């Protein structure tokens, strides 16, 4: 029984890693600074997808440039869960390059220090949830 549970958990982690590495829209790395997400880096696909420069979102409060205002608290809660050491997903709306909000799935995972105890960053991969526009 215990071996089956361990095997199931291993498979879940492999599936999560596979999904994380195949994000089709953009990836990011962020830290939490005084309770606020601050993007350290975003992939080169980010400005293509959102129409927003990386420099703009790498400032304090920059996440508000592209995350739907009604979803900001949901996204912050998503990051708080990840800071507990859990890989998790969250669906929310982001502004795309056409200035429309689209629904995405964010796959986030903690990045640990070499001591494997403290979390330094959150790494995420964002994919379209649906191939149609989300409602505002």
mmCIF file of C-alpha atoms in Angstrom, residues 36-37 61 63-79 90 92-93:
data_model
loop_
_atom_site.group_PDB
_atom_site.id
_atom_site.type_symbol
_atom_site.label_atom_id
_atom_site.label_comp_id
_atom_site.label_asym_id
_atom_site.label_seq_id
_atom_site.Cartn_x
_atom_site.Cartn_y
_atom_site.Cartn_z
ATOM 1 C CA UNK A 36 3.638 41.680 -2.720
ATOM 2 C CA UNK A 37 4.709 39.513 -5.666
ATOM 3 C CA UNK A 61 3.135 46.252 -8.154
ATOM 4 C CA UNK A 63 1.756 42.302 -11.675
ATOM 5 C CA UNK A 64 -1.261 44.635 -11.603
ATOM 6 C CA UNK A 65 -0.382 45.685 -15.167
ATOM 7 C CA UNK A 66 -1.588 42.393 -16.629
ATOM 8 C CA UNK A 67 -3.609 40.454 -14.028
ATOM 9 C CA UNK A 68 -7.342 41.188 -14.012
ATOM 10 C CA UNK A 69 -8.141 43.410 -10.981
ATOM 11 C CA UNK A 70 -10.805 40.966 -9.735
ATOM 12 C CA UNK A 71 -8.225 38.140 -9.747
ATOM 13 C CA UNK A 72 -5.341 39.872 -7.927
ATOM 14 C CA UNK A 73 -6.188 38.483 -4.461
ATOM 15 C CA UNK A 74 -6.701 35.002 -5.906
ATOM 16 C CA UNK A 75 -3.252 35.135 -7.520
ATOM 17 C CA UNK A 76 -1.610 36.395 -4.319
ATOM 18 C CA UNK A 77 -3.215 33.488 -2.411
ATOM 19 C CA UNK A 78 -1.863 31.133 -5.089
ATOM 20 C CA UNK A 79 1.655 32.444 -4.457
ATOM 21 C CA UNK A 90 -4.429 28.552 -10.355
ATOM 22 C CA UNK A 92 -7.105 33.547 -13.549
ATOM 23 C CA UNK A 93 -7.332 36.222 -16.240
#
